Coordinates of C-alpha atoms in Angstrom, one line a residue:
Chain N
M15 CA 97.3 62.8 106.7
K16 CA 95.7 64.1 102.9
F17 CA 95.8 67.3 102.3
S18 CA 94.2 70.3 99.8
G19 CA 94.5 73.8 98.1
I20 CA 97.0 75.5 100.2
Q21 CA 97.5 73.0 102.7
K22 CA 98.9 70.7 100.1
I23 CA 101.2 72.5 98.4
W24 CA 103.1 73.4 101.7
S25 CA 102.8 70.3 102.5
E26 CA 105.2 69.3 99.7
W27 CA 107.8 71.6 101.3
E28 CA 107.8 70.2 105.0
K29 CA 110.6 69.2 105.4
E30 CA 111.0 65.3 107.9
I31 CA 112.5 66.5 111.3
P32 CA 113.6 63.4 113.8
D33 CA 112.9 64.8 116.8
D34 CA 115.3 63.2 119.1
H35 CA 119.1 62.0 119.1
W36 CA 121.5 64.8 117.3
F37 CA 125.1 65.1 117.0
Y38 CA 126.1 68.6 116.3
V39 CA 128.9 69.9 114.5
R40 CA 129.6 74.0 115.3
S41 CA 129.7 76.9 112.6
C42 CA 133.4 78.4 112.3
I43 CA 132.0 81.7 111.5
R44 CA 129.0 81.3 114.1
Q45 CA 131.8 80.8 117.2
N46 CA 133.7 83.7 116.1
F47 CA 130.4 85.9 116.1
F48 CA 128.1 84.5 117.7
P49 CA 129.8 82.5 120.5
A50 CA 126.9 82.3 122.9
S51 CA 124.4 82.0 120.1
E52 CA 126.4 78.9 119.7
R53 CA 127.1 77.7 124.1
R54 CA 123.1 78.5 124.6
Y55 CA 122.1 76.6 121.5
L56 CA 122.7 73.3 123.1
D57 CA 121.4 74.7 127.0
I58 CA 118.0 75.4 125.3
V59 CA 118.1 72.1 123.1
R60 CA 119.2 69.8 126.4
G61 CA 118.2 71.6 129.3
N62 CA 114.9 74.0 128.5
L63 CA 113.8 70.9 125.7
G64 CA 114.9 67.7 127.4
R65 CA 116.4 66.2 124.3
D66 CA 119.6 64.0 123.4
I67 CA 121.6 66.2 121.3
F68 CA 126.0 64.9 121.2
E69 CA 129.1 67.2 120.6
H70 CA 132.8 65.6 119.7
P71 CA 135.0 67.6 120.6
E72 CA 137.4 65.8 117.3
H73 CA 135.1 67.2 115.2
T74 CA 136.9 70.6 113.0
T75 CA 135.4 73.3 110.4
C76 CA 134.1 71.9 107.3
G77 CA 136.4 73.3 105.3
G78 CA 133.4 75.8 103.6
I79 CA 134.6 79.1 103.4
A80 CA 138.0 77.8 102.2
Y81 CA 136.3 75.9 99.5
H82 CA 134.2 78.3 98.2
N83 CA 137.5 80.9 98.4
E84 CA 138.6 78.2 95.9
C85 CA 141.7 78.1 98.5
I86 CA 141.1 73.8 99.1
P87 CA 139.8 71.5 95.9
Q88 CA 136.5 69.5 96.4
L89 CA 137.8 66.6 96.7
T90 CA 139.3 68.2 99.4
Q91 CA 136.4 69.4 101.4
M92 CA 133.9 66.3 100.8
T93 CA 136.6 64.0 102.4
I94 CA 136.5 66.8 105.4
V95 CA 132.3 66.4 105.4
G96 CA 133.5 62.6 105.3
R97 CA 135.0 62.9 108.5
Q98 CA 132.9 64.6 109.6
F99 CA 130.2 62.0 109.3
S100 CA 133.2 59.2 110.3
I101 CA 132.8 60.9 114.1
M102 CA 129.2 60.7 113.9
T103 CA 129.0 56.9 113.1
E104 CA 131.5 56.2 115.6
S105 CA 129.6 58.8 118.1
G106 CA 126.7 56.2 117.6
Y107 CA 124.6 58.8 116.4
S108 CA 122.6 58.8 112.6
N109 CA 121.2 62.2 112.2
Y110 CA 123.2 65.5 111.8
V111 CA 122.6 68.9 112.4
C112 CA 124.9 71.9 111.6
S113 CA 125.0 75.6 113.0
C114 CA 126.4 76.9 109.6
V115 CA 124.4 77.3 106.5
T116 CA 127.2 77.5 104.3
S117 CA 128.5 74.0 105.7
F118 CA 124.5 73.3 105.6
G119 CA 124.8 73.9 101.9
L120 CA 128.2 71.7 100.6
Y121 CA 126.7 69.3 103.1
C122 CA 123.5 68.5 101.3
E123 CA 125.3 68.9 98.2
A124 CA 128.4 66.2 99.0
L125 CA 125.2 63.8 99.3
N126 CA 124.4 64.8 96.4
T127 CA 126.9 64.7 94.2
W128 CA 127.4 61.1 96.0
K129 CA 124.0 60.1 95.1
E130 CA 124.7 60.5 91.8
H131 CA 127.9 60.1 91.2
P132 CA 128.2 56.7 93.2
E133 CA 132.2 56.7 92.5
I134 CA 132.8 60.2 94.1
E135 CA 131.5 59.0 97.0
A136 CA 133.8 56.0 96.8
M137 CA 137.4 58.1 96.0
V138 CA 136.2 60.0 98.8
R139 CA 136.2 56.8 100.6
E140 CA 138.9 55.9 99.4
K141 CA 140.8 59.0 100.3
L142 CA 139.0 59.0 103.7
W143 CA 140.8 55.3 104.7
E144 CA 144.3 56.6 103.0
S145 CA 144.7 59.4 105.2
C146 CA 143.5 59.1 108.3
H147 CA 142.0 55.5 108.4
R148 CA 138.4 56.9 108.7
E149 CA 135.5 55.0 107.8
F150 CA 131.6 56.7 107.5
E151 CA 128.3 55.9 107.3
I152 CA 125.5 58.5 105.0
P153 CA 123.4 60.1 107.8
K154 CA 119.9 59.3 107.9
S155 CA 119.1 62.8 108.8
L156 CA 120.2 66.0 107.8
V157 CA 118.9 69.6 108.9
H158 CA 120.1 73.4 109.9
A159 CA 120.7 73.6 113.6
S160 CA 117.4 75.9 112.3
D161 CA 114.9 73.2 111.5
L162 CA 115.7 71.7 114.6
I163 CA 114.5 74.8 116.6
Y164 CA 111.6 75.4 113.8
H165 CA 110.5 71.6 114.9
L166 CA 110.5 72.6 118.4
R167 CA 109.0 76.4 118.0
H168 CA 105.7 75.1 119.9
E169 CA 107.8 73.7 122.4
I170 CA 109.5 76.6 122.8
G171 CA 106.7 78.4 122.4
A172 CA 104.3 77.3 125.9
K173 CA 107.6 78.0 128.0
A174 CA 108.2 81.4 126.5
V175 CA 108.7 83.5 129.5
H176 CA 108.7 86.5 126.9
K177 CA 106.9 86.8 124.3
L178 CA 107.8 88.5 120.5
T179 CA 104.7 91.1 121.4
N180 CA 105.1 94.9 122.8
A181 CA 104.7 94.3 126.6
N182 CA 102.8 97.6 126.8
T183 CA 100.2 97.2 124.0
G184 CA 99.8 93.4 123.5
E185 CA 101.1 93.7 119.9
P186 CA 102.7 92.1 117.8
L187 CA 106.1 93.0 117.3
R188 CA 106.8 93.3 113.0
V189 CA 109.8 91.4 112.5
V190 CA 111.5 91.0 109.1
D191 CA 113.6 87.8 108.2
H192 CA 116.9 86.5 106.2
V193 CA 117.3 83.5 105.7
G194 CA 121.1 82.0 104.4
C195 CA 121.7 81.0 100.7
H196 CA 123.5 78.2 101.3
Y197 CA 120.2 77.3 103.4
A198 CA 117.9 76.1 100.7
K199 CA 119.3 78.3 97.2
M200 CA 120.8 75.5 96.5
F201 CA 118.7 72.4 97.2
P202 CA 115.3 73.9 97.8
T203 CA 113.5 70.7 99.1
K204 CA 116.1 70.7 101.8
G205 CA 114.2 73.4 103.1
V206 CA 111.4 74.5 106.2
G207 CA 109.4 75.9 102.6
G208 CA 112.3 75.7 100.2
A209 CA 113.5 78.6 98.4
E210 CA 110.7 80.8 97.2
Y211 CA 109.2 80.8 99.9
P212 CA 111.2 79.7 103.5
H213 CA 109.0 79.4 106.9
V214 CA 111.5 78.0 108.7
L215 CA 112.0 81.5 110.5
S216 CA 109.2 83.6 110.4
G217 CA 107.7 79.9 111.5
M218 CA 109.2 80.3 114.8
V219 CA 108.1 84.6 114.7
E220 CA 104.7 83.2 114.5
A221 CA 104.4 80.7 117.2
W222 CA 106.3 82.8 119.9
G223 CA 103.8 85.7 118.9
G224 CA 105.2 88.4 116.7
E225 CA 104.2 88.7 112.9
S226 CA 105.8 87.8 109.9
I227 CA 106.9 91.0 107.7
D228 CA 107.5 90.5 104.4
Y229 CA 110.0 93.4 101.8
P230 CA 110.1 92.9 98.1
E231 CA 114.4 92.3 99.0
R232 CA 113.6 89.5 101.8
R233 CA 115.2 86.5 99.4
H234 CA 118.5 89.0 98.1
C235 CA 121.8 88.0 99.7
C236 CA 122.9 89.4 102.4
G237 CA 126.6 90.4 101.1
Y238 CA 128.9 88.1 101.9
G239 CA 129.8 87.0 98.8
F240 CA 133.5 84.3 100.2
R241 CA 136.9 86.6 98.8
Q242 CA 134.2 89.6 98.4
Y243 CA 134.3 89.8 102.4
H244 CA 138.4 88.0 102.7
I245 CA 140.0 90.8 100.7
K246 CA 139.1 94.2 102.2
E247 CA 139.5 95.8 99.0
N248 CA 136.5 93.8 97.7
R249 CA 134.2 94.6 100.8
G250 CA 132.2 97.6 98.3
Y251 CA 130.0 94.6 96.8
C252 CA 129.1 93.8 100.6
V253 CA 128.2 96.8 101.9
S254 CA 126.1 97.7 98.8
N255 CA 124.1 94.0 99.0
T256 CA 123.1 94.9 102.6
H257 CA 122.4 98.2 101.9
K258 CA 119.9 97.5 100.1
K259 CA 118.5 94.9 102.0
L260 CA 118.0 97.1 104.7
E261 CA 116.7 99.7 102.1
S262 CA 114.1 97.3 101.0
M263 CA 113.2 96.5 104.6
E264 CA 113.5 100.2 106.2
P265 CA 109.0 101.3 105.1
Y266 CA 108.5 98.0 106.8
H267 CA 109.4 99.7 110.1
P268 CA 110.7 96.6 111.9
D269 CA 111.5 95.8 114.9
F270 CA 114.0 93.8 114.7
I271 CA 115.5 91.2 111.8
I272 CA 115.6 88.4 112.4
T273 CA 118.2 84.8 110.7
N274 CA 119.8 81.7 110.8
C275 CA 123.1 82.7 109.0
P276 CA 125.5 82.9 111.0
G277 CA 127.6 85.8 108.7
C278 CA 124.3 87.2 107.6
A279 CA 123.2 88.6 111.2
Y280 CA 126.9 89.8 111.7
F281 CA 127.1 91.9 108.5
L282 CA 123.8 93.2 108.9
D283 CA 124.8 94.2 111.8
R284 CA 128.0 96.3 111.3
W285 CA 126.8 97.4 108.1
Q286 CA 124.1 99.7 109.3
Y287 CA 127.2 101.0 111.5
V288 CA 129.9 101.3 108.4
I289 CA 126.3 103.1 106.7
A290 CA 125.6 104.9 109.6
H291 CA 129.1 106.7 109.2
Q292 CA 128.8 106.9 105.3
T293 CA 125.6 108.7 105.0
R294 CA 124.6 109.5 108.3
H295 CA 121.5 107.6 107.8
T296 CA 120.0 104.9 110.5
Y297 CA 117.3 102.3 109.8
G298 CA 115.0 102.7 113.0
G299 CA 114.9 106.1 113.4
P300 CA 117.6 108.7 114.7
G301 CA 120.4 107.2 115.6
Q302 CA 119.2 104.3 115.8
G303 CA 119.7 100.8 113.9
I304 CA 117.5 97.8 113.9
P305 CA 118.4 95.2 115.6
V306 CA 119.3 91.7 114.4
L307 CA 119.0 88.7 116.2
T308 CA 120.1 84.8 115.5
F309 CA 117.3 82.3 115.8
E310 CA 118.9 80.7 119.4
E311 CA 119.1 84.6 120.4
A312 CA 115.1 85.0 119.4
A313 CA 114.3 81.8 121.5
G314 CA 116.6 83.2 124.0
L315 CA 114.8 85.8 124.5
V316 CA 111.5 84.6 124.6
L317 CA 112.9 81.7 127.1
G318 CA 114.1 84.1 129.2
Y319 CA 117.7 84.0 129.5
D320 CA 119.8 86.8 130.5
P321 CA 120.6 89.0 127.6
W322 CA 124.0 89.5 128.0
D323 CA 124.6 85.6 128.8
L324 CA 122.2 85.5 125.2
G325 CA 125.8 87.7 124.2
L326 CA 123.7 90.9 122.7
Q327 CA 126.0 93.1 124.2
M328 CA 128.9 91.5 121.7
H329 CA 125.9 93.2 118.5
Q330 CA 127.4 96.8 117.3
V331 CA 123.6 97.6 117.0
A332 CA 121.6 98.4 120.4
V333 CA 119.5 95.4 121.3
E334 CA 118.5 97.4 124.4
P335 CA 115.0 99.5 122.8
L336 CA 113.9 95.7 121.2
L337 CA 114.4 94.5 125.1
D338 CA 112.8 97.7 126.4
K339 CA 109.5 97.0 123.8
M340 CA 109.4 93.2 124.8
G341 CA 109.9 93.9 128.7
V342 CA 112.8 91.9 128.7
P343 CA 115.0 92.6 132.0
Y344 CA 118.8 93.6 132.1
D345 CA 121.0 95.2 134.3
P346 CA 123.2 98.2 131.5
A347 CA 126.1 98.5 134.3
K348 CA 126.4 94.4 133.5
K349 CA 126.2 94.9 129.5
Y350 CA 130.4 94.4 129.3
L351 CA 131.4 92.8 132.1
G352 CA 134.8 90.2 131.9
T353 CA 134.0 87.0 132.8
N354 CA 133.0 86.4 136.0
G355 CA 131.7 90.1 136.5
K356 CA 135.5 91.0 136.3
A357 CA 135.6 94.8 135.5
I358 CA 137.0 95.4 131.7
P359 CA 138.0 98.2 129.1
R360 CA 134.4 99.8 127.3
P361 CA 133.9 99.8 124.3
E362 CA 133.6 102.9 122.2
L363 CA 130.3 104.3 122.0
P364 CA 129.5 106.1 118.2
S365 CA 126.9 108.8 118.8
I366 CA 125.9 108.3 115.4
I367 CA 124.5 104.9 116.0
R368 CA 123.4 103.7 118.9
C369 CA 125.7 100.3 120.3
C370 CA 123.8 100.6 124.5
Chain M
M134 CA 138.5 70.1 72.1
G135 CA 141.3 71.2 74.0
V136 CA 143.4 70.8 76.9
L137 CA 141.2 73.5 79.0
V138 CA 137.6 72.5 77.2
D139 CA 138.6 69.7 78.0
T140 CA 139.8 69.7 81.7
L141 CA 136.7 71.9 82.2
K142 CA 134.3 69.6 81.2
A143 CA 135.3 66.6 83.5
D144 CA 134.2 68.8 86.4
I145 CA 131.8 67.3 87.8
R146 CA 130.8 71.0 88.6
I147 CA 130.0 72.5 84.7
E148 CA 127.7 68.4 84.3
E149 CA 125.9 70.2 87.6
G150 CA 125.3 73.4 86.7
L151 CA 125.5 74.0 82.9
K152 CA 122.5 72.3 81.0
A153 CA 121.1 74.4 78.0
C154 CA 120.6 77.6 78.7
I155 CA 118.0 79.8 77.1
N156 CA 119.4 83.6 77.5
C157 CA 116.3 84.4 79.3
G158 CA 118.6 86.3 81.7
S159 CA 117.0 85.4 85.0
C160 CA 120.5 84.8 86.7
V161 CA 121.0 88.3 85.8
A162 CA 118.2 89.5 87.6
T163 CA 118.8 88.1 90.3
C164 CA 122.7 88.0 90.8
P165 CA 124.0 90.4 93.4
A166 CA 127.4 90.8 91.7
A167 CA 126.0 92.0 88.8
E168 CA 123.8 94.8 90.2
F169 CA 127.1 96.4 91.6
Y170 CA 130.0 95.3 89.6
S171 CA 129.9 94.7 85.0
Y172 CA 128.9 91.2 85.6
S173 CA 126.7 89.0 84.1
P174 CA 126.4 85.2 84.8
K175 CA 124.8 84.6 81.4
N176 CA 127.8 86.1 79.4
I177 CA 129.6 83.4 81.5
V178 CA 127.3 80.8 80.2
N179 CA 127.5 81.7 76.6
L180 CA 131.5 82.0 76.4
V181 CA 131.0 78.9 78.3
S182 CA 129.2 76.9 76.0
S183 CA 131.3 77.9 72.7
W184 CA 133.4 75.2 74.2
D185 CA 136.3 77.7 71.8
E186 CA 140.1 76.6 73.7
D187 CA 140.8 80.9 72.9
T188 CA 138.0 82.0 74.5
I189 CA 138.3 80.1 77.4
K190 CA 141.2 81.0 77.7
E191 CA 140.5 84.5 78.3
L192 CA 138.0 83.9 80.8
L193 CA 140.6 82.4 82.6
C194 CA 143.0 85.1 82.7
S195 CA 140.0 87.4 83.3
E196 CA 139.0 89.5 86.1
T197 CA 135.1 89.1 85.2
I198 CA 135.8 85.5 86.6
W199 CA 136.4 86.7 90.3
Y200 CA 133.1 88.8 90.8
C201 CA 130.6 86.2 91.8
G202 CA 129.8 85.9 95.0
E203 CA 128.9 81.8 95.2
C204 CA 125.5 82.8 96.8
M205 CA 123.6 81.1 94.3
S206 CA 121.1 82.7 94.0
C207 CA 121.7 82.2 90.1
M208 CA 120.7 78.2 90.8
T209 CA 117.2 78.8 92.5
R210 CA 116.2 80.7 89.3
C211 CA 117.3 79.6 86.5
P212 CA 114.1 78.0 84.8
R213 CA 116.6 75.1 82.8
G214 CA 118.0 74.1 86.3
N215 CA 121.5 76.0 85.3
A216 CA 123.5 77.2 88.3
P217 CA 126.5 79.9 87.0
G218 CA 127.6 79.7 90.4
M219 CA 129.0 76.0 90.1
V220 CA 130.9 77.2 86.1
I221 CA 132.8 80.2 87.9
M222 CA 133.7 77.1 90.7
A223 CA 135.0 75.9 88.4
L224 CA 136.7 78.2 85.1
R225 CA 138.4 79.3 89.5
S226 CA 139.5 75.7 90.4
L227 CA 140.8 75.6 86.3
S228 CA 142.7 79.3 86.6
I229 CA 144.2 78.7 89.3
K230 CA 146.0 75.0 88.3
E231 CA 146.5 76.7 84.9
G232 CA 148.3 79.6 87.0
Y233 CA 146.1 81.9 84.5
F234 CA 144.7 83.6 88.1
L235 CA 148.5 85.9 87.5
K236 CA 146.8 87.7 85.1
S237 CA 143.9 89.9 87.0
E238 CA 144.5 91.8 89.6
R239 CA 141.5 89.6 91.7
G240 CA 143.0 86.7 90.4
R241 CA 146.5 87.2 92.4
Q242 CA 144.0 88.0 96.0
Q243 CA 144.8 84.0 96.1
L244 CA 147.6 83.6 97.6
R245 CA 146.7 86.1 100.7
L246 CA 143.3 84.0 100.6
Q247 CA 144.9 80.9 100.6
R248 CA 147.5 81.0 103.3
A249 CA 144.1 83.2 105.8
L250 CA 142.3 80.8 105.2
C251 CA 144.3 77.1 105.4
G252 CA 146.3 78.9 107.8
N253 CA 143.3 78.8 110.0
I254 CA 142.5 75.2 109.5
L255 CA 145.8 74.1 109.4
N256 CA 146.7 75.4 112.0
Y257 CA 144.3 76.2 114.2
G258 CA 140.9 73.8 113.0
Y259 CA 138.5 77.0 111.8
C260 CA 138.3 78.5 108.9
V261 CA 137.9 81.9 110.6
Y262 CA 140.1 81.8 114.4
P263 CA 139.9 85.1 116.8
R264 CA 143.2 85.1 117.3
T265 CA 144.2 85.7 113.6
Y266 CA 140.9 88.2 112.8
H267 CA 142.3 91.8 113.0
Y268 CA 140.6 94.6 114.1
E269 CA 142.4 96.4 111.8
E270 CA 142.0 94.2 109.1
H271 CA 138.6 94.5 110.0
P272 CA 137.3 98.1 111.0
E273 CA 133.6 97.6 109.6
S274 CA 133.7 95.0 112.8
G275 CA 133.2 98.7 114.9
S276 CA 133.9 99.8 118.6
I277 CA 132.6 96.8 119.4
G278 CA 134.7 94.4 117.3
K279 CA 138.0 96.4 118.2
W280 CA 137.1 95.7 122.1
V281 CA 136.2 92.3 121.6
N282 CA 139.9 91.6 119.5
E283 CA 141.3 93.8 122.4
N284 CA 139.8 91.8 125.3
A285 CA 138.3 88.1 123.6
D286 CA 139.5 86.4 126.5
E287 CA 137.3 88.0 128.8
V288 CA 134.9 88.9 125.8
F289 CA 133.9 84.6 124.7
G290 CA 135.1 83.8 128.5
R291 CA 132.0 85.9 129.6
V292 CA 129.3 84.8 126.5
G293 CA 130.2 80.5 127.6
A294 CA 133.2 79.8 125.4
N295 CA 136.0 77.8 125.5
L296 CA 138.5 79.9 123.7
D297 CA 141.7 77.2 123.7
G298 CA 140.1 75.5 125.6
S299 CA 140.4 71.6 126.1
G300 CA 137.8 69.2 125.3
T301 CA 134.0 70.4 123.6
G302 CA 132.3 73.8 123.1
V303 CA 132.9 77.4 121.6
L304 CA 136.3 77.5 120.0
R305 CA 137.8 74.9 121.6
K306 CA 141.3 74.0 120.7
I307 CA 141.3 71.7 118.4
S308 CA 143.3 68.4 119.4
D309 CA 146.6 67.9 117.6
K310 CA 145.6 64.5 116.3
A311 CA 142.8 66.6 114.7
L312 CA 145.1 68.7 113.0
A313 CA 146.9 66.0 112.0
E314 CA 144.2 64.5 109.6
L315 CA 143.5 67.5 108.6
K316 CA 146.7 68.0 107.2
S317 CA 146.4 64.3 105.7
I318 CA 143.4 65.0 103.8
F319 CA 145.0 68.3 102.3
D320 CA 148.3 66.2 101.2
A321 CA 145.7 62.9 100.1
T322 CA 142.9 65.1 97.9
G323 CA 145.0 67.4 96.3
A324 CA 145.3 71.0 98.6
T325 CA 148.7 70.8 99.4
E326 CA 149.2 70.8 96.1
Q327 CA 147.7 73.9 95.0
M328 CA 149.1 75.4 97.8
E329 CA 152.7 74.6 96.9
R330 CA 152.0 75.8 93.4
V331 CA 150.3 78.8 94.2
E332 CA 152.9 79.9 96.4
Q333 CA 155.6 79.5 94.0
L334 CA 153.9 80.9 91.1
C335 CA 153.4 84.1 92.9
R336 CA 156.7 84.4 94.3
E337 CA 158.1 83.3 90.5
N338 CA 156.5 85.8 89.4
G339 CA 157.0 88.9 92.8
I340 CA 153.6 88.4 94.5
E341 CA 153.9 88.3 98.3

């Protein structure tokens, strides 16, 4: 197809995303902080959209967080990547999808490095054979989990039970996005829309009836910073950077924040709690934060999943105002139940920023 | 040239991340660390570009190299294709290898990071794992984080996770075979050696 003008420029930043048959690897951070997103991602891709996406029990961490904390050498991290590819190969797949943005950046880095320096790929293959007697093929396609949902966004939109609109007025919800840094900042051509104008999340928002709202610090890091977070006394860096983002988006009165990075979603949620205690300021009005959704949670709400099946009870900032706007039904009495409806102790409910 | 310069130049991340800096300061303007710390990725690149052994040694002993958050925003914005964040990664690796990380407060944090993250990988197969992520160390996780921590099996079970279970699924138990393979990779690729060296140097210098 021939494009011209803006369409031509945009077409250069589109990404080829195969339609089916995926090998899936999980994210350490997302499994810890948003376990339901990890679970429902496969439910959505398989159950709602009828695609083949395979998970193998032998895959592990990619080691990315340890690598970015300088705890393991680059060769170690790349060899773990080789092991993951080996499991993909033995499973008969060649389309690789990972749910972690840090991992995605590292997979891109490994493939790019191996292309430019075949001797490093040879070294990784040698070390993998020496340590695990494994071999691997390079994936034909490498995408982040959000790329796949972006690719399937119109199918999700066509099955929508709830749109990203105000159920009372029909107006689109105002949505700000935060794309994880390692999604495209290192390898802009590997992300939908590149690093400066990523479309991966705004494309979903628009396909599901919402309005994507720009804000000045849209590209600023959430402030995770690896060792800046994993060491308690360094976390001033983290909250300062999230504070900068929240201050920047507040004047645009967003209905919610959508993210594609496991850590970012967590930090944008939790630092609102900390900032409320530090300053008594909340960003969604008096006593109210801005809800933060992973893209799976947003997709799940659109498709009519129960909010508590989506794990929204694991958020610190209350999601109920957003659910009310969208007209999503929920049972408040079931929010903090355990497995199979078991009654368990309820969390403390802070008065300074609502969490339900 | 000297040992430090030669080792640094042999790091692929220097080749990829350090080309010809024109001192425009774009990296500083976009850097989250530069905004909240006394830190300049441009200065780091200038100092490394001197290829002076003493200057690089001073950097390896400094607090400065530990301030970067490795978000790689600098890599996107540099008009000359440099990546100061990758230069930092190479400097940190060399600082650990040569034991200079002991000279800075931020560098000495390496022992805690290594024990936590490598411990999780080798024992559980995850970088982060719920049963070692304690609320007391993470009060920012809020009242919900505390609730999740205290009711982990019930909360993870409610949302469909498979915490420590067999087969596939969220937070499944990683098999002994997979853990053994990770350990073999650590042994074959230098991670075990690095961990033992950090432990030994910290022990010798009274750091726990």
